[in-house]
Coordinates of C-alpha atoms in Angstrom, one line a residue:
X651 CA -48.2 -57.7 -129.3
X652 CA -45.7 -57.4 -126.5
X653 CA -45.2 -59.8 -123.5
X654 CA -43.6 -58.7 -120.3
X655 CA -43.1 -60.3 -116.9
X656 CA -43.4 -58.2 -113.7
X657 CA -41.8 -59.6 -110.5
X658 CA -43.3 -58.6 -107.2
X659 CA -40.4 -57.9 -104.9
X660 CA -41.5 -55.7 -102.0
X661 CA -45.1 -56.6 -101.4
X662 CA -46.9 -59.8 -100.4
X663 CA -48.6 -61.2 -103.5
X664 CA -51.6 -62.4 -101.5
X665 CA -52.4 -58.8 -100.5
X666 CA -51.7 -57.5 -104.0
X667 CA -54.0 -60.0 -105.7
X668 CA -56.7 -59.8 -103.0
X669 CA -58.9 -62.4 -101.4
X670 CA -59.9 -64.8 -104.2
X671 CA -57.9 -62.7 -106.6
X672 CA -60.5 -60.0 -106.5
X673 CA -57.9 -57.2 -107.0
X674 CA -56.5 -59.0 -110.0
X675 CA -60.0 -59.4 -111.5
X676 CA -60.6 -55.7 -111.0
X677 CA -57.3 -54.8 -112.6
X678 CA -58.2 -56.9 -115.6
X679 CA -61.6 -55.2 -115.9
X680 CA -59.9 -51.8 -115.8
X681 CA -57.3 -52.7 -118.4
X682 CA -59.4 -54.7 -121.0
X683 CA -56.9 -54.3 -123.8
X684 CA -54.3 -56.4 -121.8
X685 CA -54.1 -60.0 -121.0
X686 CA -53.0 -60.4 -117.4
X687 CA -51.9 -63.7 -115.9
X688 CA -50.5 -64.0 -112.3
X689 CA -48.6 -66.9 -110.8
X690 CA -46.9 -66.8 -107.4
X691 CA -44.9 -63.5 -107.4
X692 CA -44.8 -63.1 -111.2
X693 CA -47.4 -61.3 -113.4
X694 CA -47.3 -61.9 -117.1
X695 CA -48.9 -59.2 -119.2
X696 CA -49.5 -59.3 -123.0
X697 CA -50.7 -56.3 -125.1
X698 CA -49.7 -53.2 -127.0
X699 CA -46.5 -51.4 -126.0
X700 CA -48.3 -48.1 -125.1
X701 CA -50.8 -50.0 -122.9
X702 CA -48.0 -52.0 -121.3
X703 CA -46.2 -48.7 -120.2
X704 CA -49.4 -47.5 -118.5
X705 CA -49.9 -50.9 -116.8
X706 CA -46.4 -50.9 -115.4
X707 CA -46.9 -47.5 -113.8
X708 CA -50.2 -48.6 -112.2
X709 CA -48.8 -51.9 -111.1
X710 CA -45.7 -50.4 -109.4
X711 CA -47.9 -47.9 -107.6
X712 CA -50.1 -50.8 -106.3
X713 CA -47.0 -52.7 -105.2
X714 CA -45.6 -49.7 -103.3
X715 CA -48.9 -49.2 -101.7
X716 CA -49.1 -52.8 -100.5
X717 CA -45.5 -52.8 -99.3
X718 CA -46.2 -49.6 -97.2
X719 CA -49.7 -50.2 -95.9
X720 CA -50.0 -54.0 -96.1
X721 CA -53.4 -53.6 -97.6
X722 CA -55.0 -52.7 -101.0
X723 CA -58.6 -51.8 -101.6
X724 CA -60.7 -51.6 -104.8
X725 CA -60.8 -47.8 -104.3
X726 CA -57.0 -47.7 -104.3
X727 CA -56.8 -49.6 -107.5
X728 CA -59.4 -47.4 -109.3
X729 CA -57.5 -44.4 -108.0
X730 CA -54.3 -45.6 -109.5
X731 CA -55.8 -46.4 -112.8
X732 CA -57.7 -43.1 -113.0
X733 CA -54.6 -41.2 -112.0
X734 CA -55.9 -39.7 -108.8
X735 CA -54.6 -40.0 -105.2
X736 CA -56.1 -43.0 -103.5
X737 CA -58.4 -42.2 -100.6
X738 CA -56.5 -44.5 -98.2
X739 CA -53.4 -42.3 -98.6
X740 CA -55.3 -39.3 -97.3
X741 CA -55.5 -38.6 -93.6
X742 CA -52.9 -41.2 -92.6
X743 CA -51.7 -40.8 -89.0
X744 CA -48.8 -38.4 -88.6
X745 CA -45.6 -39.9 -87.4
X746 CA -46.4 -43.5 -88.4
X747 CA -43.3 -45.6 -88.3
X748 CA -44.6 -48.5 -90.3
X749 CA -47.9 -50.3 -90.9
X750 CA -48.9 -53.6 -89.3
X751 CA -49.8 -56.8 -91.3
X752 CA -53.4 -55.8 -90.8
X753 CA -52.8 -52.2 -92.1
X754 CA -52.9 -50.5 -88.8
X755 CA -50.4 -47.6 -88.3
X756 CA -47.7 -48.2 -85.7
X757 CA -46.9 -44.8 -84.1
X758 CA -45.0 -43.7 -81.0
X759 CA -47.5 -43.5 -78.1
X760 CA -45.5 -41.6 -75.5
X761 CA -42.9 -38.8 -75.4
X762 CA -40.0 -41.3 -74.7
X763 CA -41.1 -43.5 -77.6
X764 CA -40.9 -40.4 -79.8
X765 CA -37.4 -39.8 -78.3
X766 CA -36.5 -43.4 -79.4
X767 CA -37.5 -42.6 -83.0
X768 CA -35.5 -39.4 -83.0
X769 CA -32.5 -41.1 -81.4
X770 CA -32.5 -43.8 -84.1
X771 CA -32.6 -41.2 -86.8
X772 CA -29.7 -39.2 -85.2
X773 CA -27.3 -41.8 -83.9
X774 CA -26.0 -45.2 -85.0
X775 CA -26.3 -46.8 -81.5
X776 CA -29.2 -46.5 -79.2
X777 CA -29.7 -47.8 -75.7
X778 CA -33.3 -48.0 -74.6
X779 CA -33.8 -48.9 -70.9
X780 CA -37.1 -49.2 -69.1
X781 CA -39.8 -51.4 -67.5
X782 CA -41.7 -54.2 -69.2
X783 CA -44.4 -53.0 -71.6
X784 CA -42.8 -49.6 -72.4
X785 CA -42.4 -50.4 -76.1
X786 CA -38.6 -50.6 -76.2
X787 CA -38.3 -53.7 -78.4
X788 CA -41.6 -53.0 -80.3
X789 CA -40.5 -49.6 -81.5
X790 CA -37.0 -50.8 -82.3
X791 CA -38.4 -53.6 -84.5
X792 CA -40.8 -51.2 -86.2
X793 CA -37.9 -48.8 -87.0
X794 CA -35.9 -51.8 -88.3
X795 CA -38.7 -52.9 -90.5
X796 CA -39.1 -49.4 -91.9
X797 CA -35.4 -49.2 -92.7
X798 CA -35.6 -52.5 -94.5
X799 CA -38.7 -51.5 -96.5
X800 CA -37.1 -48.2 -97.5
X801 CA -34.0 -50.2 -98.6
X802 CA -31.8 -48.2 -96.2
X803 CA -30.3 -51.6 -95.0
X804 CA -30.1 -55.0 -96.4
X805 CA -31.1 -57.1 -93.4
X806 CA -32.4 -57.1 -89.8
X807 CA -30.6 -59.1 -87.1
X808 CA -32.3 -59.7 -83.8
X809 CA -30.5 -61.3 -80.9
X810 CA -31.3 -62.3 -77.3
X811 CA -29.3 -63.9 -74.6
X812 CA -30.6 -67.4 -73.9
X813 CA -31.2 -66.9 -70.2
X814 CA -34.0 -68.6 -68.3
X815 CA -36.2 -66.2 -66.3
X816 CA -35.9 -67.9 -62.9
X817 CA -36.9 -71.3 -64.2
X818 CA -34.9 -74.4 -65.0
X819 CA -36.2 -75.7 -68.3
X820 CA -33.8 -78.7 -68.5
X821 CA -32.9 -80.4 -71.7
X822 CA -35.3 -79.2 -74.4
X823 CA -36.1 -81.7 -77.2
X824 CA -35.5 -81.1 -80.9
X825 CA -32.7 -79.6 -83.0
X826 CA -30.8 -76.3 -82.3
X827 CA -33.7 -74.2 -83.7
X828 CA -36.2 -76.0 -81.5
X829 CA -34.1 -75.4 -78.4
X830 CA -33.6 -71.7 -78.9
X831 CA -36.9 -70.6 -80.4
X832 CA -38.7 -70.4 -77.0
X833 CA -36.2 -67.7 -76.0
X834 CA -36.7 -65.8 -79.2
X835 CA -40.5 -66.0 -79.4
X836 CA -41.2 -62.4 -78.3
X837 CA -39.1 -61.2 -81.3
X838 CA -41.1 -63.5 -83.7
X839 CA -44.4 -62.1 -82.2
X840 CA -43.4 -58.5 -83.0
X841 CA -42.3 -59.4 -86.6
X842 CA -45.5 -61.4 -87.3
X843 CA -47.5 -58.3 -86.3
X844 CA -45.6 -56.0 -88.7
X845 CA -44.9 -58.2 -91.7
X846 CA -47.4 -60.4 -93.6
X847 CA -46.8 -64.1 -92.9
X848 CA -45.7 -65.2 -96.4
X849 CA -43.3 -62.2 -96.8
X850 CA -41.8 -62.8 -93.3
X851 CA -41.2 -66.5 -94.2
X852 CA -39.5 -65.4 -97.4
X853 CA -37.3 -62.9 -95.6
X854 CA -36.2 -65.5 -93.0
X855 CA -35.5 -68.2 -95.6
X856 CA -33.3 -65.7 -97.5
X857 CA -31.6 -64.5 -94.2
X858 CA -32.8 -61.0 -94.8
X859 CA -34.2 -61.2 -91.3
X860 CA -32.1 -63.3 -88.9
X861 CA -33.1 -64.2 -85.3
X862 CA -30.4 -65.8 -83.2
X863 CA -29.1 -66.2 -79.6
X864 CA -26.4 -63.7 -78.6
X865 CA -23.7 -66.4 -78.6
X866 CA -24.1 -66.8 -82.4
X867 CA -22.8 -63.2 -82.9
X868 CA -19.2 -64.0 -82.1
X869 CA -16.8 -63.6 -85.0
X870 CA -19.3 -61.8 -87.2
X871 CA -19.0 -58.3 -88.7
X872 CA -22.5 -56.9 -89.3
X873 CA -22.7 -54.5 -92.3
X874 CA -25.8 -52.9 -93.9
X875 CA -28.1 -53.9 -91.1
X876 CA -30.3 -52.9 -88.2
X877 CA -29.1 -55.0 -85.3
X878 CA -31.3 -55.3 -82.1
X879 CA -30.2 -56.9 -78.9
X880 CA -33.2 -57.5 -76.6
X881 CA -33.1 -58.3 -72.9
X882 CA -29.6 -56.9 -72.7
X883 CA -29.7 -56.8 -68.9
X884 CA -29.1 -60.6 -69.0
X885 CA -25.7 -60.2 -70.8
X886 CA -22.4 -60.3 -69.0
X887 CA -19.9 -57.5 -69.6
X888 CA -17.9 -59.7 -71.9
X889 CA -21.0 -60.7 -73.9
X890 CA -22.2 -57.2 -74.4
X891 CA -18.7 -55.9 -75.4
X892 CA -18.5 -58.7 -77.9
X893 CA -21.9 -57.8 -79.3
X894 CA -21.2 -54.0 -79.6
X895 CA -17.9 -54.6 -81.4
X896 CA -19.7 -56.6 -84.2
X897 CA -20.9 -53.2 -85.6
X898 CA -19.9 -52.7 -89.3
X899 CA -20.5 -50.1 -92.0
X900 CA -24.0 -48.7 -92.5
X901 CA -25.2 -50.4 -89.4
X902 CA -27.5 -49.2 -86.6
X903 CA -27.6 -50.9 -83.3
X904 CA -30.5 -50.9 -80.8
X905 CA -29.8 -52.3 -77.3
X906 CA -32.9 -52.7 -75.0
X907 CA -33.3 -53.9 -71.5
X908 CA -34.8 -53.6 -68.1
X909 CA -32.3 -53.3 -65.2
X910 CA -34.9 -54.4 -62.7
X911 CA -35.4 -57.8 -64.3
X912 CA -31.9 -59.3 -64.3
X913 CA -31.9 -63.1 -64.4
X914 CA -28.1 -63.7 -64.3
X915 CA -26.6 -65.7 -61.4
X916 CA -25.9 -63.9 -58.2
X917 CA -22.6 -62.0 -58.1
X918 CA -22.6 -61.7 -62.0
X919 CA -22.7 -58.1 -63.1
X920 CA -25.0 -57.1 -65.8
X921 CA -23.3 -56.0 -69.0
X922 CA -26.0 -53.5 -69.6
X923 CA -25.7 -51.8 -66.2
X924 CA -21.9 -51.5 -66.8
X925 CA -22.3 -50.2 -70.3
X926 CA -24.7 -47.4 -69.2
X927 CA -21.8 -46.0 -67.1
X928 CA -18.9 -46.7 -69.4
X929 CA -20.4 -45.5 -72.7
X930 CA -22.5 -42.6 -71.4
X931 CA -20.3 -39.8 -72.8
X932 CA -19.4 -41.2 -76.2
X933 CA -20.7 -39.1 -79.1
X934 CA -22.9 -41.0 -81.5
X935 CA -24.5 -43.2 -78.8
X936 CA -28.0 -42.2 -77.5
X937 CA -29.5 -43.3 -74.2
X938 CA -33.3 -43.2 -73.7
X939 CA -34.7 -44.1 -70.3
X940 CA -38.3 -45.2 -70.3
X941 CA -40.6 -45.0 -67.3
X942 CA -43.9 -46.4 -66.1
X943 CA -45.7 -43.6 -67.9
X944 CA -44.5 -45.2 -71.2
X945 CA -46.2 -48.6 -70.5
X946 CA -48.6 -49.4 -73.2
X947 CA -49.8 -52.8 -72.1
X948 CA -52.8 -53.5 -69.9
X949 CA -53.3 -50.8 -67.3
X950 CA -52.6 -53.4 -64.6
X951 CA -49.0 -53.7 -65.8
X952 CA -48.3 -50.1 -64.7
X953 CA -49.7 -50.8 -61.3
X954 CA -47.6 -54.0 -61.0
X955 CA -44.4 -52.2 -61.9
X956 CA -45.2 -49.4 -59.4
X957 CA -45.9 -52.0 -56.6
X958 CA -42.6 -53.8 -57.2
X959 CA -40.6 -50.6 -57.5
X960 CA -41.7 -49.5 -54.0
X961 CA -40.4 -52.6 -52.4
X962 CA -37.7 -54.0 -54.7
X963 CA -35.7 -55.8 -52.0
X964 CA -38.5 -57.3 -49.9
X965 CA -39.3 -61.0 -50.2
X966 CA -42.4 -62.4 -48.6
X967 CA -41.7 -66.0 -47.6
X968 CA -44.4 -68.6 -48.3
X969 CA -46.0 -70.0 -45.3
X970 CA -45.7 -73.8 -44.9
X971 CA -48.1 -76.0 -43.2
X972 CA -47.0 -77.9 -40.1

């Protein structure tokens, strides 16, 4: 009798084992000659060598399926054991970038979003500029997650300038992480939608996924990574130059922003606005400009963006009572 240990590396064990270990119980029933014991992310299997080789093939297919689709059904497992293509692999949406934590396909939903995907494939640096809700950051993070899952890069680095959006928050309580997390919450939200919770926690503990304020980028050389700078309109020229020059080998950079929502102090030029002029003609850098037609949030967001764009400079003073 042979004993082997299989370590789950790419998938979330909770999805692989199923609710109440139902997938594991089915696998045991379909492989009655083997003794299968699972604990955390390690599966111990005991049995004959020929049965072990068959199990390894089935198990790795299950793991790849979980890592790709973030779901695993009984029909999938039976399909792998019987040696036929699982039903869930058939009829998947064309052009899916990655699958959400709930198994939903994340796909480009507009022509400019498709241009973002193509620009990321073609060039190592991509500027995506457009209004709120046009999917700039969401698509960028989806592409980064796909690159990580496909082992094209070793880590994802997400950065944001810690600039208050017109409010003075004062001295926030807590340690450094507590103080900066509110600025980075939109990035956490996108990641939590695309990566199962346990796996995301593991990635962050191992620094495979890093989220940090822009100031923390100084002095670093970023290799083998997808690096995303969000809200780049709130960087100064010096800050953005510093960020762009962190680029190392086998690294792709995504810079996103909305030039109509600059929260910098008056008389301070946005680094993003300047970069769009300075870097426009450099080969290897793509620029994708999004519009209100790309907005994929609530339909009212499009109308709000249109209303503000018609009267960008007008300010309506609040009436005060005598």
